[in-house]
Coordinates of C-alpha atoms in Angstrom, one line a residue:
M55 CA 0.0 0.0 0.0
P56 CA 1.3 3.5 -0.7
Q57 CA 0.6 4.8 2.8
N58 CA 3.3 4.4 5.4
S59 CA 4.8 6.2 8.4
E60 CA 7.7 7.6 6.3
H61 CA 5.4 9.1 3.7
V62 CA 1.9 10.1 4.9
I63 CA -0.5 10.9 2.0
D64 CA -3.5 13.1 2.6
H65 CA -6.7 11.1 2.2
F66 CA -7.9 12.9 -0.9
N67 CA -4.8 11.8 -2.7
L68 CA -4.5 8.4 -1.0
F69 CA -7.9 7.3 -2.3
R70 CA -6.9 8.1 -5.8
Q71 CA -4.1 5.5 -5.8
P72 CA -4.6 2.4 -8.0
E73 CA -5.3 0.1 -5.1
Y74 CA -8.2 2.1 -3.9
T75 CA -9.7 3.0 -7.2
E76 CA -9.8 -0.7 -8.1
M77 CA -11.4 -1.5 -4.8
F78 CA -14.1 1.1 -5.2
E79 CA -14.8 -0.1 -8.7
N80 CA -15.2 -3.7 -7.5
K81 CA -17.5 -2.6 -4.7
K82 CA -19.7 -0.6 -7.1
R83 CA -19.8 -3.5 -9.6
E84 CA -20.3 -6.4 -7.2
F85 CA -22.4 -4.9 -4.4
E86 CA -24.2 -1.7 -5.4
F87 CA -26.0 -2.9 -8.4
M88 CA -26.4 0.6 -9.9
E89 CA -28.6 1.5 -12.8
P90 CA -26.9 2.0 -16.2
E91 CA -25.0 5.2 -16.3
D92 CA -27.0 6.7 -19.2
K93 CA -30.2 6.2 -17.1
V94 CA -28.6 7.8 -14.1
A95 CA -27.5 10.7 -16.3
A96 CA -30.9 11.2 -17.8
T97 CA -32.5 11.2 -14.3
R98 CA -29.9 13.7 -13.1
E99 CA -30.8 16.1 -15.9
W100 CA -34.5 15.7 -15.4
M101 CA -34.1 16.7 -11.7
K102 CA -32.8 20.1 -12.9
T103 CA -36.1 20.9 -14.7
E104 CA -39.2 22.9 -13.7
E105 CA -41.3 19.7 -14.0
Y106 CA -39.2 18.1 -11.3
R107 CA -39.2 21.3 -9.2
D108 CA -43.0 21.3 -9.2
K109 CA -43.1 17.7 -8.1
N110 CA -40.5 18.5 -5.5
F111 CA -42.5 21.4 -4.0
A112 CA -45.7 19.3 -4.0
R113 CA -44.4 16.7 -1.6
E114 CA -45.9 16.7 1.9
A115 CA -44.9 13.6 3.7
L116 CA -41.2 13.8 3.3
V117 CA -38.5 16.2 4.4
I118 CA -35.0 16.0 2.7
N119 CA -32.1 17.6 4.4
P120 CA -33.9 20.2 6.6
S121 CA -31.9 23.2 7.6
K122 CA -32.6 22.8 11.3
A123 CA -31.7 20.6 14.3
C124 CA -33.9 19.4 17.2
Q125 CA -35.0 21.1 20.4
P126 CA -32.6 19.7 22.9
L127 CA -29.6 21.0 21.0
G128 CA -30.8 24.5 21.5
A129 CA -31.6 23.8 25.1
V130 CA -28.0 22.6 25.7
F131 CA -26.7 25.7 23.9
A132 CA -28.8 28.0 26.1
A133 CA -27.7 26.2 29.3
L134 CA -24.0 26.6 28.5
G135 CA -24.4 30.3 28.9
F136 CA -24.9 30.2 32.6
E137 CA -22.0 30.0 35.1
G138 CA -20.9 26.5 36.1
T139 CA -24.0 25.0 34.5
L140 CA -24.0 21.4 33.3
P141 CA -26.6 20.6 30.6
F142 CA -28.4 17.4 31.5
V143 CA -30.5 15.7 28.9
H144 CA -33.1 13.2 30.1
G145 CA -32.9 10.7 27.3
S146 CA -30.5 8.3 25.6
Q147 CA -26.7 8.6 25.3
G148 CA -26.9 8.6 21.5
C149 CA -28.9 11.8 21.4
V150 CA -26.5 13.6 23.7
A151 CA -23.6 12.5 21.7
Y152 CA -25.2 14.2 18.7
Y153 CA -25.6 17.5 20.5
R154 CA -22.1 17.5 21.9
S155 CA -20.5 16.6 18.6
H156 CA -22.6 19.2 16.7
L157 CA -21.5 21.9 19.0
S158 CA -17.8 20.8 19.4
R159 CA -17.4 20.4 15.6
H160 CA -18.6 24.0 15.0
F161 CA -17.0 25.8 17.9
K162 CA -13.9 23.5 18.0
E163 CA -14.4 23.2 21.8
P164 CA -15.5 20.4 24.1
A165 CA -19.2 20.8 24.8
P166 CA -20.0 19.6 28.4
C167 CA -23.3 17.8 28.6
V168 CA -24.5 14.6 30.2
S169 CA -27.4 12.1 29.7
S170 CA -29.7 10.2 32.0
S171 CA -28.9 7.2 29.7
M172 CA -32.4 6.0 29.1
T173 CA -32.7 2.6 27.4
E174 CA -35.5 0.2 26.6
D175 CA -36.5 -0.5 30.2
A176 CA -36.8 3.2 30.9
A177 CA -39.0 3.6 27.8
V178 CA -41.4 1.0 29.3
F179 CA -41.3 1.8 33.0
G180 CA -40.3 5.5 33.0
G181 CA -37.1 7.2 33.6
L182 CA -37.4 8.2 37.2
G183 CA -34.5 5.9 38.3
N184 CA -32.3 7.3 35.5
M185 CA -33.0 10.8 36.7
I186 CA -32.2 9.9 40.4
D187 CA -28.9 8.2 39.5
G188 CA -28.0 10.6 36.7
L189 CA -28.4 13.8 38.8
A190 CA -26.4 12.2 41.6
N191 CA -23.5 11.1 39.3
A192 CA -23.5 14.5 37.5
Y193 CA -23.4 16.4 40.7
N194 CA -20.7 14.4 42.3
L195 CA -18.4 13.8 39.3
Y196 CA -18.4 17.2 37.7
K197 CA -19.1 19.6 40.6
P198 CA -21.3 22.0 38.7
K199 CA -23.0 25.1 40.2
M200 CA -26.2 24.3 38.4
I201 CA -27.7 21.5 36.3
A202 CA -30.2 22.4 33.6
V203 CA -32.4 19.5 32.5
S204 CA -34.1 19.1 29.1
T205 CA -35.7 16.2 27.4
T206 CA -35.5 14.1 24.2
C207 CA -38.2 12.3 22.2
M208 CA -38.2 9.2 24.4
A209 CA -38.9 11.0 27.7
E210 CA -41.6 13.1 26.1
V211 CA -43.4 10.2 24.4
I212 CA -43.7 8.3 27.6
G213 CA -44.7 11.5 29.5
D214 CA -42.0 11.8 32.1
D215 CA -42.7 14.8 34.4
L216 CA -39.4 16.7 35.0
N217 CA -40.7 18.8 37.8
A218 CA -41.8 15.8 39.8
F219 CA -38.7 13.7 38.9
I220 CA -36.3 16.5 40.0
K221 CA -38.2 17.0 43.3
T222 CA -38.1 13.2 43.9
A223 CA -34.4 13.0 43.1
K224 CA -33.7 15.8 45.6
E225 CA -35.8 13.9 48.2
R226 CA -33.7 10.8 47.5
G227 CA -30.5 12.8 48.1
S228 CA -29.2 13.0 44.5
V229 CA -28.4 16.7 44.9
P230 CA -28.9 19.0 47.9
P231 CA -32.4 20.4 48.4
D232 CA -31.2 24.0 47.6
F233 CA -29.2 23.0 44.6
E234 CA -30.4 24.8 41.4
V235 CA -32.0 22.4 38.8
P236 CA -34.0 24.4 36.3
F237 CA -35.7 22.5 33.5
A238 CA -37.5 22.7 30.2
H239 CA -39.5 20.1 28.3
T240 CA -38.0 20.1 24.8
P241 CA -39.7 17.4 22.7
A242 CA -37.4 16.8 19.7
F243 CA -40.2 15.8 17.3
V244 CA -41.7 19.3 17.2
G245 CA -40.1 22.7 16.7
S246 CA -36.3 23.0 16.2
H247 CA -33.2 24.0 18.0
I248 CA -34.4 27.6 18.3
T249 CA -37.6 26.4 20.0
G250 CA -35.4 24.4 22.5
Y251 CA -33.3 27.5 23.1
D252 CA -36.4 29.5 23.8
N253 CA -37.9 26.8 26.2
M254 CA -34.7 26.5 28.2
M255 CA -34.1 30.2 28.5
R256 CA -37.6 30.7 29.7
G257 CA -37.2 27.7 32.0
I258 CA -34.1 29.1 33.6
L259 CA -35.6 32.6 34.1
Q260 CA -38.8 31.2 35.4
H261 CA -36.9 29.1 37.9
F262 CA -35.1 32.0 39.4
W263 CA -37.9 34.6 39.2
D264 CA -41.0 32.6 40.1
G265 CA -39.9 30.8 43.2
K266 CA -37.7 27.9 42.0
A267 CA -40.5 25.4 41.1
G268 CA -42.7 26.4 44.0
T269 CA -40.1 25.9 46.7
E270 CA -39.6 29.6 47.5
E271 CA -41.6 32.8 47.3
P272 CA -41.4 34.5 43.8
L273 CA -39.0 37.4 43.6
A274 CA -40.5 40.9 43.9
R275 CA -39.4 43.2 41.1
K276 CA -37.6 46.3 42.1
P277 CA -37.1 48.3 38.8
K278 CA -33.6 49.5 38.0
D279 CA -32.0 51.2 35.0
S280 CA -30.1 48.2 33.7
I281 CA -31.0 46.3 30.6
N282 CA -30.8 42.6 29.7
I283 CA -29.5 41.2 26.4
I284 CA -30.5 37.7 25.0
G285 CA -28.4 36.5 22.1
G286 CA -30.5 33.6 20.9
F287 CA -29.2 30.5 19.2
D288 CA -26.3 31.8 17.3
G289 CA -23.3 30.0 15.6
F290 CA -21.3 33.3 15.9
S291 CA -22.1 33.8 19.6
V292 CA -18.4 33.9 20.6
G293 CA -17.7 36.9 18.4
N294 CA -21.2 38.4 18.6
L295 CA -21.7 38.5 22.3
R296 CA -18.2 40.0 22.8
E297 CA -19.0 42.6 20.2
I298 CA -22.3 43.5 21.9
R299 CA -20.4 43.7 25.2
R300 CA -17.8 46.0 23.7
M301 CA -20.4 48.4 22.3
L302 CA -22.4 48.6 25.5
E303 CA -19.3 49.2 27.5
L304 CA -18.4 52.1 25.2
M305 CA -21.9 53.5 25.9
E306 CA -21.3 53.0 29.7
V307 CA -24.5 51.0 30.0
D308 CA -25.4 48.8 33.0
F309 CA -26.3 45.5 31.3
T310 CA -26.5 41.7 31.8
I311 CA -26.1 39.2 28.9
L312 CA -28.4 36.4 29.8
G313 CA -26.9 33.1 28.6
D314 CA -23.4 34.4 27.8
N315 CA -21.6 31.3 26.4
S316 CA -18.8 33.2 24.7
D317 CA -16.2 32.0 27.1
V318 CA -17.2 28.3 27.6
L319 CA -17.2 28.0 23.9
D320 CA -13.8 29.6 23.5
T321 CA -11.5 28.5 26.4
P322 CA -7.7 29.0 26.2
T323 CA -5.1 26.3 26.1
D324 CA -2.9 27.2 29.0
G325 CA -2.5 24.0 30.9
E326 CA -5.8 24.2 32.8
Y327 CA -8.8 22.3 31.5
R328 CA -12.0 24.3 32.1
M329 CA -15.3 22.4 31.9
F330 CA -17.1 25.5 32.9
D331 CA -15.8 29.0 32.1
G332 CA -17.6 32.3 32.3
G333 CA -21.3 32.6 31.8
T334 CA -24.1 34.6 33.5
T335 CA -24.0 34.0 37.3
Q336 CA -27.0 32.9 39.3
E337 CA -27.1 36.3 41.0
Q338 CA -27.1 38.1 37.7
T339 CA -29.8 35.9 36.4
A340 CA -32.1 36.5 39.5
N341 CA -31.3 40.3 39.4
A342 CA -32.2 40.4 35.7
L343 CA -35.8 40.5 36.9
H344 CA -35.3 44.1 38.0
A345 CA -34.0 45.4 34.7
K346 CA -35.7 48.2 32.9
A347 CA -35.9 46.3 29.6
T348 CA -34.7 43.2 27.8
I349 CA -33.5 43.2 24.2
S350 CA -33.6 40.0 22.3
M351 CA -31.1 40.0 19.4
Q352 CA -33.3 37.3 17.7
E353 CA -37.0 37.5 17.9
F354 CA -37.9 34.1 16.6
C355 CA -35.5 32.5 19.2
T356 CA -37.4 34.0 22.1
E357 CA -41.1 33.8 21.2
K358 CA -41.9 32.4 24.6
T359 CA -39.2 34.1 26.6
L360 CA -40.0 37.7 25.7
P361 CA -43.8 37.4 26.7
F362 CA -42.7 35.8 30.0
I363 CA -40.4 38.8 30.6
A364 CA -43.0 41.3 29.6
E365 CA -45.5 39.7 32.1
H366 CA -43.0 40.6 34.8
G367 CA -43.1 44.3 34.0
Q368 CA -40.2 44.9 31.7
E369 CA -40.2 46.5 28.2
V370 CA -39.1 44.0 25.7
I371 CA -37.6 44.6 22.3
A372 CA -37.2 42.0 19.6
L373 CA -34.5 42.4 16.9
N374 CA -33.7 40.1 14.0
H375 CA -30.0 39.3 13.9
P376 CA -28.8 42.9 13.5
V377 CA -26.4 42.8 10.6
G378 CA -25.6 46.0 8.7
V379 CA -25.9 49.7 9.1
G380 CA -29.7 50.1 9.6
A381 CA -30.0 47.1 12.0
T382 CA -27.1 48.2 14.1
D383 CA -28.5 51.7 14.2
G384 CA -31.8 50.3 15.4
F385 CA -30.1 48.4 18.2
L386 CA -28.0 51.3 19.4
M387 CA -30.8 53.8 19.3
A388 CA -33.0 51.4 21.3
V389 CA -30.3 51.1 23.9
S390 CA -29.9 54.9 24.0
R391 CA -33.6 55.5 24.3
I392 CA -34.0 53.0 27.1
T393 CA -31.0 54.0 29.1
G394 CA -30.6 57.7 28.3
K395 CA -27.0 57.1 27.3
P396 CA -25.7 58.8 24.2
I397 CA -24.2 56.9 21.3
P398 CA -20.5 57.6 21.6
K399 CA -18.4 59.2 18.9
A400 CA -16.3 56.0 18.6
L401 CA -19.4 54.1 17.4
E402 CA -20.4 56.9 15.1
R403 CA -16.9 56.7 13.6
E404 CA -17.2 52.9 13.1
R405 CA -20.5 53.5 11.4
G406 CA -18.9 55.9 9.0
Q407 CA -16.1 53.5 8.3
L408 CA -18.6 50.7 7.4
V409 CA -20.5 53.1 5.1
D410 CA -17.2 54.0 3.4
A411 CA -16.3 50.3 3.0
I412 CA -19.7 49.6 1.4
A413 CA -19.2 52.6 -1.0
D414 CA -15.7 51.3 -1.9
S415 CA -17.1 47.9 -2.9
S416 CA -20.6 48.7 -4.2
A417 CA -19.7 48.3 -7.9
H418 CA -18.8 44.6 -7.3
I419 CA -21.9 43.8 -5.3
H420 CA -24.6 45.8 -7.0
G421 CA -27.0 43.6 -8.9
K422 CA -25.5 40.3 -7.8
S423 CA -28.2 37.8 -6.9
F424 CA -28.3 35.7 -3.8
A425 CA -30.1 32.8 -2.2
I426 CA -30.1 32.6 1.6
Y427 CA -31.1 29.8 3.9
G428 CA -30.9 29.2 7.7
D429 CA -32.7 30.2 10.9
P430 CA -35.4 32.8 10.6
D431 CA -33.6 35.7 12.3
L432 CA -30.4 35.0 10.4
C433 CA -32.2 35.1 7.1
L434 CA -33.9 38.4 8.0
G435 CA -30.6 40.0 9.1
L436 CA -28.6 38.9 6.1
A437 CA -31.4 39.8 3.6
G438 CA -31.6 43.3 5.1
F439 CA -27.9 43.8 4.8
L440 CA -27.9 42.6 1.2
L441 CA -30.5 45.1 0.4
E442 CA -28.3 47.8 1.9
L443 CA -25.4 46.7 -0.3
G444 CA -27.5 46.9 -3.5
A445 CA -27.5 43.1 -3.9
E446 CA -30.6 41.3 -4.9
P447 CA -31.8 38.4 -2.7
K448 CA -33.9 36.0 -4.9
H449 CA -34.6 33.0 -2.7
I450 CA -34.9 33.1 1.1
L451 CA -35.6 29.8 2.7
S452 CA -36.0 28.8 6.4
T453 CA -37.0 25.3 7.4
N454 CA -38.0 26.5 10.8
G455 CA -39.5 29.7 9.5
S456 CA -43.2 30.4 10.1
K457 CA -45.8 32.2 8.1
A458 CA -45.4 35.2 10.4
W459 CA -41.7 35.1 9.6
A460 CA -42.4 35.0 5.9
E461 CA -44.7 37.9 6.1
K462 CA -42.1 40.0 8.0
V463 CA -39.5 39.1 5.3
E464 CA -41.8 40.0 2.5
T465 CA -42.6 43.4 4.1
M466 CA -38.9 44.2 4.4
L467 CA -38.4 43.2 0.8
S468 CA -41.3 45.4 -0.4
Y469 CA -39.5 48.6 0.9
S470 CA -36.5 48.1 -1.4
P471 CA -36.2 48.1 -5.2
F472 CA -33.6 45.3 -4.8
G473 CA -36.2 43.0 -3.1
Q474 CA -38.9 43.0 -5.7
N475 CA -37.9 39.7 -7.4
C476 CA -37.4 37.7 -4.2
H477 CA -39.5 34.8 -3.0
V478 CA -39.7 33.6 0.6
Y479 CA -40.0 29.9 1.5
P480 CA -41.0 29.1 5.1
G481 CA -41.0 25.4 6.1
R482 CA -38.9 24.2 3.1
D483 CA -35.7 22.2 3.1
L484 CA -32.4 22.2 1.2
W485 CA -33.8 19.8 -1.5
H486 CA -36.3 22.5 -2.3
M487 CA -33.4 25.0 -2.5
R488 CA -31.6 22.6 -4.9
S489 CA -34.5 22.8 -7.3
L490 CA -34.7 26.6 -7.0
L491 CA -30.9 26.9 -7.8
F492 CA -31.4 24.8 -11.0
T493 CA -34.5 26.4 -12.3
D494 CA -34.0 30.0 -11.1
P495 CA -30.2 30.4 -10.7
V496 CA -28.4 33.0 -8.5
D497 CA -24.9 34.2 -8.4
F498 CA -24.2 33.2 -4.8
L499 CA -25.6 31.1 -2.0
I500 CA -25.4 32.0 1.8
G501 CA -25.8 29.3 4.4
N502 CA -24.2 26.7 6.6
T503 CA -21.8 23.9 5.7
Y504 CA -24.5 21.7 4.3
G505 CA -24.7 24.1 1.3
K506 CA -21.5 22.7 0.0
Y507 CA -23.6 19.8 -1.6
L508 CA -25.7 22.5 -3.3
E509 CA -22.6 24.2 -4.5
R510 CA -21.3 20.9 -5.9
D511 CA -24.5 20.0 -7.6
T512 CA -25.6 23.4 -9.0
G513 CA -22.2 25.2 -9.2
T514 CA -23.5 28.1 -7.0
P515 CA -20.6 29.5 -4.9
L516 CA -21.3 29.1 -1.2
I517 CA -20.6 31.8 1.4
R518 CA -20.6 30.1 4.8
I519 CA -22.6 32.0 7.4
G520 CA -24.9 30.2 9.9
F521 CA -24.8 27.0 12.0
P522 CA -23.2 24.6 11.7
V523 CA -20.0 25.5 9.9
F524 CA -17.9 22.3 10.2
D525 CA -15.6 22.5 7.2
R526 CA -14.1 25.9 7.9
H527 CA -12.4 26.9 11.1
H528 CA -12.9 29.8 13.6
H529 CA -15.5 31.8 11.8
H530 CA -17.5 31.8 15.0
R531 CA -14.8 33.9 16.7
Y532 CA -15.7 36.8 14.4
P533 CA -18.8 38.9 15.0
V534 CA -21.5 39.5 12.3
W535 CA -23.5 41.9 14.5
G536 CA -22.7 45.6 14.8
Y537 CA -20.8 47.7 12.4
Q538 CA -17.6 45.6 12.9
G539 CA -19.6 42.5 12.3
A540 CA -21.2 43.9 9.1
L541 CA -17.7 44.7 7.9
N542 CA -16.7 41.0 8.4
V543 CA -19.8 39.8 6.4
L544 CA -19.0 42.4 3.7
V545 CA -15.4 41.0 3.4
W546 CA -16.6 37.4 3.2
I547 CA -19.1 38.2 0.4
L548 CA -16.4 40.2 -1.5
D549 CA -13.8 37.5 -1.1
K550 CA -16.2 34.9 -2.7
I551 CA -17.1 37.3 -5.5
F552 CA -13.4 37.9 -6.3
D553 CA -12.6 34.2 -6.0
D554 CA -15.4 33.5 -8.4
M555 CA -14.1 36.2 -10.8
D556 CA -10.6 34.6 -10.7
R557 CA -12.0 31.1 -11.3
N558 CA -13.9 32.3 -14.4
T559 CA -10.9 34.3 -15.8
I560 CA -8.0 32.0 -15.2
V561 CA -7.3 30.4 -18.6
P562 CA -4.3 32.1 -20.2
S563 CA -5.0 33.8 -23.6
K564 CA -8.6 32.8 -23.4
T565 CA -10.4 34.2 -20.4
D566 CA -7.6 36.0 -18.5
Y567 CA -8.6 39.4 -20.0
S568 CA -10.2 40.0 -16.6
F569 CA -7.7 38.2 -14.4
D570 CA -7.0 41.5 -12.7
I571 CA -4.5 42.4 -10.1
I572 CA -6.5 45.4 -8.9
R573 CA -10.2 45.3 -8.2

């Protein structure tokens, strides 16, 4: 074999060696029993047609490659934002392995999370015993300051009652009676990861504000001038939450970020392993009740949390992934109005620098068409920024987007001449997007890593923004919110445009008349 310790060949070259190509051909011939190549080719071409697209959009009982994950993933993500908190998923080990691997592959960090390890017997008799043993093990092995419990499909189908189970576990001595164990029911067969985030965030606030599952008196609100920020489920939370913190500190605002996971998902390598690092403290979480207002950076990630907060006397403001000039303006003006703090000259200067950068590059972006897919707020934010750039969004698709979301997107598009030819697709998946890219092509596609298959099939260049991004490293460390974040998004878009220009003008003496040094 060509591979040995003296000469290590990368896998993409190794598998092109004769030994492997012969093995693959034998496997295809003897075991796969494929249809004749001409029939495969004909079918492949038919799947690019409008006829196939119409059949594709008519399907009802099948989802192919949805651009979403399940509720408990979002619940785990939310729990990681609180100091010393260990996410505990009441369900099977396999489910939790998926949540941990999904987060660690995106953020390149270990994602602490444990399972109650439910198996067939628990599915029949209930998971109380698993909860009792699991909480005891988690508490004694990992020494967390708080354990946040969510559920998977199995626990929800059989109807396990988390409130009752946790109280029984405390009575059995699994954890001390006063140890904090907030919870949220997060059935994975409905909603998505943003629903799970919302349920867990609301569950944690409800625990601290409303008497800790009936074991204490609810807190009495004493209004203060501080504000709360909720980031929502965000693949760029490391960069975004730090950028929000920087801007608010420049404004000298008293604030609390609820669910700040920017440190636990970006720990240093300095000889000390940190299972828990940073996060919103329990004291800050309880005192957040007294804030003057709460701003959600992602409306559709907090559809239950914001009404709960409003019921407790606070003003609530819902944003939609504030990318770009106008969206950042809106955020800062809201903060200024609520707190009475002026927007500092430093941020005004950053705004002007972003506007200047947009003007510098407008000729390359103007008129370019884009397809966008991802979470509802992400799609809204990116589409709004594209309109500012003079680009033309043509397809906006969100598997976990609702009709209300679609109406909001359509309203935004109606205000801009660049949005007149755009169509919005709530509840659709990436196989729908594939048909759209074949029958109504665009210049560029914006979405997560799974879009690379769309890029391969349709030839549409992919700009990776969203969650998850597995096949590129460290994008999550850069903000996309605020003026600085918008500049990052602008650069990523321009880099892909210029790369595509180079790819299309690279043949000497044939297409290199635009293989420019200066652009």
